[in-house]
Coordinates of C-alpha atoms and ligand atoms in Angstrom, one line a residue:
M42 CA 11.3 27.2 47.4
K43 CA 8.9 24.6 46.3
R44 CA 7.5 27.1 43.7
T45 CA 11.0 27.9 42.3
L46 CA 11.7 24.2 42.0
S47 CA 8.6 23.4 40.1
L48 CA 9.1 26.5 37.9
L49 CA 12.6 25.2 37.2
L50 CA 11.3 21.8 36.4
L51 CA 8.6 23.2 34.1
S52 CA 11.1 25.2 32.1
A53 CA 13.4 22.2 31.8
L54 CA 10.5 20.1 30.6
S55 CA 9.5 22.7 28.0
L56 CA 13.1 22.9 26.9
A57 CA 13.2 19.2 26.3
A58 CA 9.9 19.4 24.5
A59 CA 11.0 22.2 22.2
Q60 CA 13.1 20.5 19.5
K61 CA 14.1 22.0 16.2
V62 CA 13.7 20.0 13.0
A63 CA 17.1 18.6 12.0
T64 CA 18.3 18.8 8.4
P65 CA 18.3 17.0 6.0
I66 CA 14.6 16.6 6.8
A67 CA 14.0 13.0 8.1
I68 CA 11.0 11.2 6.7
G69 CA 10.4 7.7 8.1
I70 CA 9.8 4.7 5.9
A71 CA 8.4 1.8 7.9
V72 CA 7.8 -1.1 5.4
A73 CA 8.5 -4.8 5.4
Q74 CA 12.1 -5.4 4.3
T75 CA 12.0 -9.0 5.7
S76 CA 9.3 -11.8 6.0
N77 CA 6.8 -12.8 3.4
A78 CA 5.4 -9.2 3.4
S79 CA 8.7 -8.1 1.9
L80 CA 7.4 -9.4 -1.4
F81 CA 5.6 -6.0 -1.3
G82 CA 8.0 -4.1 0.8
Q83 CA 11.0 -4.5 -1.6
E84 CA 9.0 -2.7 -4.2
Q85 CA 8.1 0.0 -1.7
V86 CA 11.7 0.6 -0.8
I87 CA 12.6 1.0 -4.4
G88 CA 9.7 3.5 -5.0
A89 CA 10.6 5.5 -1.9
K90 CA 14.3 5.7 -2.8
L91 CA 13.5 6.9 -6.3
A92 CA 11.3 9.7 -4.8
E93 CA 14.2 10.7 -2.5
K94 CA 16.7 10.8 -5.3
F95 CA 14.3 12.5 -7.8
L96 CA 12.9 15.1 -5.3
N97 CA 16.3 16.0 -3.9
A98 CA 17.7 16.5 -7.4
R99 CA 15.0 19.1 -7.8
G100 CA 15.9 21.1 -4.7
G101 CA 14.2 19.0 -2.0
V102 CA 12.2 21.3 0.3
G103 CA 13.1 24.8 -0.7
G104 CA 16.8 23.9 -1.1
T105 CA 16.9 21.7 2.0
P106 CA 17.3 18.0 1.1
I107 CA 15.2 15.2 2.6
K108 CA 16.6 12.0 4.0
L109 CA 14.6 8.8 4.3
V110 CA 15.1 6.8 7.5
F111 CA 14.2 3.1 7.0
Q112 CA 13.0 0.9 9.8
D113 CA 12.1 -2.7 8.9
T114 CA 8.6 -3.6 10.1
S115 CA 8.9 -7.2 9.1
G116 CA 5.5 -8.8 8.5
D117 CA 3.8 -8.7 11.9
E118 CA 2.2 -6.2 14.3
A119 CA 5.1 -6.2 16.8
G120 CA 7.6 -5.3 14.1
A121 CA 5.5 -2.4 12.8
I122 CA 5.0 -1.0 16.4
N123 CA 8.7 -1.2 17.0
A124 CA 9.6 0.5 13.7
F125 CA 7.0 3.3 14.4
Q126 CA 8.3 3.9 17.9
N127 CA 11.9 4.1 16.7
L128 CA 11.0 6.5 14.0
I129 CA 8.9 8.7 16.3
S130 CA 11.2 8.9 19.3
K131 CA 14.7 8.1 18.2
D132 CA 14.9 9.2 14.6
N133 CA 12.7 12.2 15.1
V134 CA 11.1 12.0 11.7
V135 CA 8.6 14.6 10.5
G136 CA 6.2 11.8 9.4
I137 CA 6.0 8.2 8.4
V138 CA 5.2 6.4 5.1
G139 CA 4.1 2.9 6.2
P140 CA 3.4 0.2 7.2
T141 CA 3.0 -2.4 4.5
L142 CA 0.1 -4.4 5.7
S143 CA -3.3 -3.2 6.9
Q144 CA -3.0 -5.9 9.6
Q145 CA 0.0 -4.0 10.9
A146 CA -1.5 -0.5 10.4
F147 CA -4.4 -1.3 12.8
S148 CA -1.8 -1.8 15.6
A149 CA 1.0 0.7 14.7
D150 CA -1.0 3.7 13.4
P151 CA -2.7 4.4 16.7
I152 CA 0.8 5.0 18.2
A153 CA 1.7 7.6 15.7
D154 CA -1.8 9.1 16.0
R155 CA -1.4 9.6 19.7
A156 CA 2.1 11.1 19.2
K157 CA 0.6 13.5 16.6
V158 CA 2.9 12.2 13.9
P159 CA 1.4 12.1 10.4
V160 CA 1.3 8.7 8.7
I161 CA 0.7 8.1 5.0
G162 CA -0.3 4.5 4.3
P163 CA 1.4 3.4 1.0
S164 CA -0.4 0.1 0.5
N165 CA -3.0 -0.4 3.3
T166 CA -6.3 -1.0 1.5
A167 CA -8.6 -2.5 4.1
K168 CA -11.7 -0.5 5.0
G169 CA -11.2 1.8 8.1
I170 CA -7.6 2.7 7.9
P171 CA -7.9 6.5 7.6
Q172 CA -10.6 6.4 10.3
I173 CA -7.9 5.1 12.8
G174 CA -7.2 8.7 13.6
A175 CA -6.7 12.3 12.5
Y176 CA -3.1 11.8 11.7
I177 CA -3.6 8.8 9.4
S178 CA -4.1 9.1 5.7
R179 CA -3.3 6.9 2.7
V180 CA -2.4 7.0 -0.9
S181 CA -3.5 3.4 -1.5
A182 CA -7.1 3.4 -2.7
P183 CA -9.3 1.1 -0.6
V184 CA -10.7 -2.3 -1.5
T185 CA -14.1 -0.6 -2.1
A186 CA -12.7 1.4 -5.0
I187 CA -10.5 -1.3 -6.5
A188 CA -11.9 -4.8 -6.0
P189 CA -15.2 -4.5 -8.0
N190 CA -13.3 -3.5 -11.2
A191 CA -11.6 -7.0 -11.3
L192 CA -15.0 -8.8 -11.2
K193 CA -16.5 -6.6 -13.9
Q194 CA -13.5 -7.3 -16.1
A195 CA -13.9 -11.0 -15.5
L196 CA -17.5 -10.8 -16.7
K197 CA -16.3 -8.9 -19.8
I198 CA -13.9 -11.7 -20.6
N199 CA -16.6 -14.3 -20.0
P200 CA -20.1 -12.9 -19.9
K201 CA -21.5 -16.4 -19.2
L202 CA -19.9 -16.5 -15.7
K203 CA -22.4 -17.8 -13.2
K204 CA -21.0 -19.9 -10.4
V205 CA -18.1 -18.6 -8.3
A206 CA -15.9 -19.8 -5.4
V207 CA -14.5 -17.3 -3.0
L208 CA -11.4 -17.9 -0.9
Y209 CA -9.7 -15.6 1.7
A210 CA -7.1 -15.5 4.4
Q211 CA -9.1 -15.2 7.6
N212 CA -6.1 -14.1 9.8
D213 CA -5.4 -11.0 7.7
A214 CA -7.4 -7.7 8.1
F215 CA -7.0 -6.6 4.5
S216 CA -8.0 -10.1 3.1
T217 CA -11.2 -10.2 5.2
S218 CA -12.0 -6.7 4.2
E219 CA -11.4 -7.3 0.5
T220 CA -13.4 -10.6 0.4
G221 CA -16.4 -8.7 1.9
I222 CA -16.3 -6.4 -1.1
F223 CA -15.7 -9.2 -3.6
Q224 CA -18.7 -11.1 -2.2
Q225 CA -21.0 -8.1 -2.2
T226 CA -20.0 -7.2 -5.8
A227 CA -20.5 -10.9 -6.9
K228 CA -24.1 -10.7 -5.6
D229 CA -24.7 -7.3 -7.2
L230 CA -23.5 -8.8 -10.5
D231 CA -25.9 -11.7 -10.1
L232 CA -23.1 -14.3 -9.6
N233 CA -23.9 -17.3 -7.5
I234 CA -21.4 -17.9 -4.7
A235 CA -21.2 -21.7 -4.5
T236 CA -18.6 -21.9 -1.8
V237 CA -16.6 -19.7 0.6
Q238 CA -13.3 -21.2 1.8
K239 CA -10.9 -19.8 4.4
F240 CA -7.2 -20.2 4.8
Q241 CA -4.3 -18.6 6.8
T242 CA -1.6 -16.4 5.3
T243 CA 0.9 -18.9 6.8
D244 CA -0.6 -21.9 5.0
N245 CA 1.3 -23.8 2.3
D246 CA -1.1 -26.7 1.7
F247 CA -4.5 -25.9 0.2
T248 CA -5.7 -29.4 -0.7
T249 CA -8.8 -29.1 1.5
Q250 CA -9.9 -25.8 0.0
V251 CA -9.0 -26.8 -3.6
T252 CA -11.0 -30.0 -3.2
A253 CA -14.0 -28.1 -2.0
V254 CA -13.8 -25.7 -5.0
L255 CA -13.4 -28.4 -7.5
G256 CA -16.4 -30.2 -6.1
E257 CA -18.6 -27.1 -7.0
N258 CA -17.7 -26.9 -10.7
V259 CA -17.4 -23.1 -10.6
D260 CA -16.2 -21.0 -13.5
L261 CA -14.6 -18.2 -11.5
V262 CA -12.4 -18.3 -8.4
I263 CA -11.9 -15.2 -6.4
I264 CA -8.9 -15.0 -4.0
S265 CA -8.1 -12.6 -1.2
G266 CA -4.8 -13.2 0.5
L267 CA -1.2 -12.1 0.6
A268 CA 1.5 -13.0 -2.0
N269 CA 3.0 -16.2 -0.8
D270 CA -0.2 -17.9 0.3
S271 CA -2.2 -16.8 -2.7
G272 CA 0.6 -17.8 -5.1
N273 CA 0.7 -21.3 -3.7
L274 CA -3.1 -21.6 -3.7
I275 CA -3.3 -20.7 -7.4
K276 CA -0.6 -23.2 -8.2
Q277 CA -2.4 -26.0 -6.4
L278 CA -5.7 -25.0 -7.9
R279 CA -4.3 -25.4 -11.4
Q280 CA -2.2 -28.5 -10.6
L281 CA -5.4 -30.2 -9.3
G282 CA -7.3 -29.4 -12.4
Y283 CA -9.1 -26.1 -12.1
K284 CA -9.5 -24.6 -15.6
G285 CA -11.7 -21.5 -15.1
L286 CA -10.9 -17.8 -14.6
I287 CA -9.2 -16.6 -11.5
V288 CA -9.5 -13.1 -10.0
G289 CA -6.8 -12.2 -7.4
G290 CA -6.9 -9.3 -5.0
N291 CA -4.4 -6.6 -4.1
G292 CA -2.1 -9.2 -2.5
L293 CA -1.5 -10.7 -6.0
N294 CA -0.4 -7.3 -7.4
S295 CA 3.3 -7.9 -7.4
S296 CA 5.7 -9.7 -9.8
S297 CA 7.4 -11.1 -6.7
M298 CA 4.6 -13.6 -6.8
F299 CA 5.6 -15.0 -10.2
P300 CA 8.2 -17.4 -9.0
I301 CA 5.7 -18.8 -6.5
C302 CA 2.9 -19.8 -8.8
G303 CA 5.2 -19.9 -11.9
Q304 CA 3.5 -20.7 -15.2
Y305 CA 0.2 -21.2 -13.2
C306 CA 0.0 -17.4 -12.5
D307 CA -0.8 -17.0 -16.2
G308 CA -4.2 -15.5 -16.8
V309 CA -4.9 -14.3 -13.3
I310 CA -6.9 -11.0 -13.3
V311 CA -5.8 -8.3 -10.8
A312 CA -7.2 -4.8 -10.4
Q313 CA -4.7 -2.0 -10.2
A314 CA -4.5 1.4 -8.6
Y315 CA -1.6 2.4 -10.9
S316 CA -0.8 2.1 -14.6
P317 CA 2.6 2.7 -16.1
T318 CA 0.8 4.3 -19.0
Q319 CA -1.0 6.9 -16.9
S320 CA -0.4 10.1 -18.9
S321 CA 0.5 12.7 -16.3
A322 CA 3.9 14.4 -16.6
A323 CA 4.7 13.2 -13.0
N324 CA 4.1 9.6 -14.1
Q325 CA 6.0 9.9 -17.3
L326 CA 9.1 11.0 -15.3
F327 CA 8.7 8.4 -12.7
A328 CA 8.1 5.5 -15.1
R329 CA 11.0 6.6 -17.2
E330 CA 13.4 6.7 -14.2
Y331 CA 12.2 3.4 -13.0
K332 CA 12.5 1.7 -16.3
A333 CA 16.0 3.1 -16.9
Q334 CA 17.1 1.5 -13.7
Y335 CA 15.1 -1.7 -13.5
K336 CA 14.4 -2.5 -17.2
K337 CA 10.7 -3.1 -16.6
D338 CA 7.5 -1.1 -15.9
P339 CA 7.1 0.2 -12.4
P340 CA 4.7 -1.9 -10.2
Q341 CA 1.8 -0.4 -8.2
F342 CA 3.5 -0.8 -4.8
A343 CA 6.6 1.2 -6.0
A344 CA 4.4 3.9 -7.5
Q345 CA 2.3 4.3 -4.3
A346 CA 5.4 4.5 -2.0
Y347 CA 6.9 7.1 -4.3
T348 CA 3.7 9.0 -4.1
G349 CA 3.7 8.8 -0.3
V350 CA 7.1 10.4 -0.1
Q351 CA 6.1 13.0 -2.7
V352 CA 3.0 14.1 -0.8
F353 CA 5.2 14.7 2.3
V354 CA 7.7 16.8 0.3
D355 CA 5.0 18.8 -1.5
A356 CA 3.2 19.6 1.8
L357 CA 6.6 20.5 3.4
K358 CA 7.3 22.9 0.6
V359 CA 4.1 24.8 1.3
L360 CA 5.1 25.1 5.0
D361 CA 8.7 26.0 4.2
R362 CA 7.5 29.0 2.2
K363 CA 5.8 30.4 5.4
K364 CA 8.8 29.6 7.7
K365 CA 12.0 27.6 6.9
I366 CA 11.5 24.0 8.0
A367 CA 14.8 24.1 10.1
D368 CA 13.3 26.9 12.2
W369 CA 10.2 24.9 13.2
D370 CA 9.7 23.1 16.4
L371 CA 9.4 19.4 15.5
G372 CA 6.1 18.8 17.4
E373 CA 4.5 21.9 15.8
L374 CA 5.7 21.0 12.4
R375 CA 4.2 17.5 12.6
V376 CA 0.9 19.0 13.5
A377 CA 1.0 21.6 10.7
L378 CA 2.3 19.1 8.2
N379 CA -0.6 16.8 8.8
K380 CA -3.1 19.6 8.2
Q381 CA -1.3 20.6 5.1
I382 CA -1.2 17.1 3.7
L383 CA -5.0 16.8 4.0
I384 CA -5.8 20.1 2.3
G385 CA -3.3 19.8 -0.6
K386 CA -3.7 18.7 -4.2
Y387 CA -0.9 16.6 -5.6
K388 CA 0.3 15.8 -9.1
T389 CA 1.8 12.3 -8.7
P390 CA 2.5 9.1 -10.7
L391 CA -1.0 7.9 -9.6
G392 CA -2.4 11.0 -11.3
E393 CA -3.8 14.0 -9.6
L394 CA -4.9 13.3 -6.1
S395 CA -6.2 14.8 -2.9
F396 CA -7.7 13.5 0.4
D397 CA -11.2 13.3 1.7
K398 CA -12.2 14.5 5.2
D399 CA -11.0 11.3 6.8
G400 CA -7.7 11.2 5.0
D401 CA -8.6 8.7 2.4
I402 CA -7.2 9.1 -1.1
V403 CA -9.4 10.7 -3.8
Q404 CA -8.0 9.3 -7.0
Q405 CA -9.3 9.7 -10.6
A406 CA -8.6 6.4 -12.4
F407 CA -8.3 2.6 -11.8
Y408 CA -7.2 -0.2 -14.0
V409 CA -7.3 -4.0 -14.4
A410 CA -4.5 -6.2 -15.6
Q411 CA -4.0 -9.8 -16.5
I412 CA -0.9 -11.8 -15.8
K413 CA 1.0 -13.1 -18.8
M414 CA 3.9 -15.5 -17.9
K415 CA 6.9 -15.8 -20.3
D416 CA 8.4 -18.7 -18.4
A417 CA 8.3 -20.2 -14.9
K418 CA 9.7 -17.1 -13.2
N419 CA 9.1 -14.1 -15.5
G420 CA 5.9 -12.4 -16.5
T421 CA 4.1 -9.1 -16.9
F422 CA 0.8 -7.5 -15.9
V423 CA -0.9 -6.8 -19.2
F424 CA -3.4 -3.9 -18.8
L425 CA -6.9 -4.6 -20.2
K426 CA -9.3 -2.3 -21.8
Ligands
LIG68 N1 -3.1 -4.1 0.4 C1 -2.8 -5.1 1.3 C2 -3.0 -4.6 2.7 O1 -3.6 -3.6 2.9 C3 -1.5 -5.7 1.1 C4 -1.4 -6.4 -0.2 C5 -0.3 -4.8 1.1 O2 -2.6 -5.3 3.7

């Protein structure tokens, strides 16, 4: 009797565990649609939606369309955890593109990793993200690959640079990671770090830090923060009289920041993991679609989110040729999909890419741009040679 009961229970459990993949194929997008992090998240939503439209118009996954399921992560860890849990257990997605911030990834990614759900980070650039677990990869090149380029470009613009000030948001995982690379590169380039100043991503008033920087008479300021804080910091630096060059990190790589520092954004140097002029066919198509709709060049965060969705679709296509996606068990598909993602090669708007053994992006080219403001709200990233 006991034995029959437990057998019954076992088969009921395995029935519950076996779950077919629903069509259209659901891919989760967990990015910041609200909070200050939405300054990046809005561009990510646009990029992901463009990928959905474009890839479905070309047959989706072997004739089966994909459907993006959006869950707003907002700007903190709790929001990202909640979004991930909903996508994994309620929306039954095959995988997740997200979250927006590295600070969120360190909390939310382990949940997906334990559930064996593949995650592709679209913008997490802190060191250590793919190492969170076997199911975590990213299409956003890390600070180690990106940040040094901006400092080398600053030295090209002004070879006499000697004394620098470094500022960073100490409550943000990406900013602390990036400033480490900036500071190391500055030393490697024989620059003298006169002062290191800390702030919070929630700060609005930077008088203390700016005063300290001005006291040192530096000719380069290097900032690692997110968009709102860094934008205000730049504005106050200029208003209080700083005249030298400014290098901003990945948190300044969005035109959403322009209305924050206004005309004072002018001249800020920012390294890029994407260029609208990248010559691949995949990018030409993406850039053309984006421009037709938004009347400007696509930004990095949109291109990376598009790429995240594309990697999922390309990997799904390979699996679909072995067995139609609708015939897979969801749990088994998630596991196979993660493996396929990591071994594939992809022709994307970022150029041709693949992943290293940890799941970190292997990307061919990086760029540096300088902000050129037209008026107090509008400007462009001008790519430098
Ligand atoms: N790249 C940063 C991060 O990893 C921000 C700017 C999205 O958190």
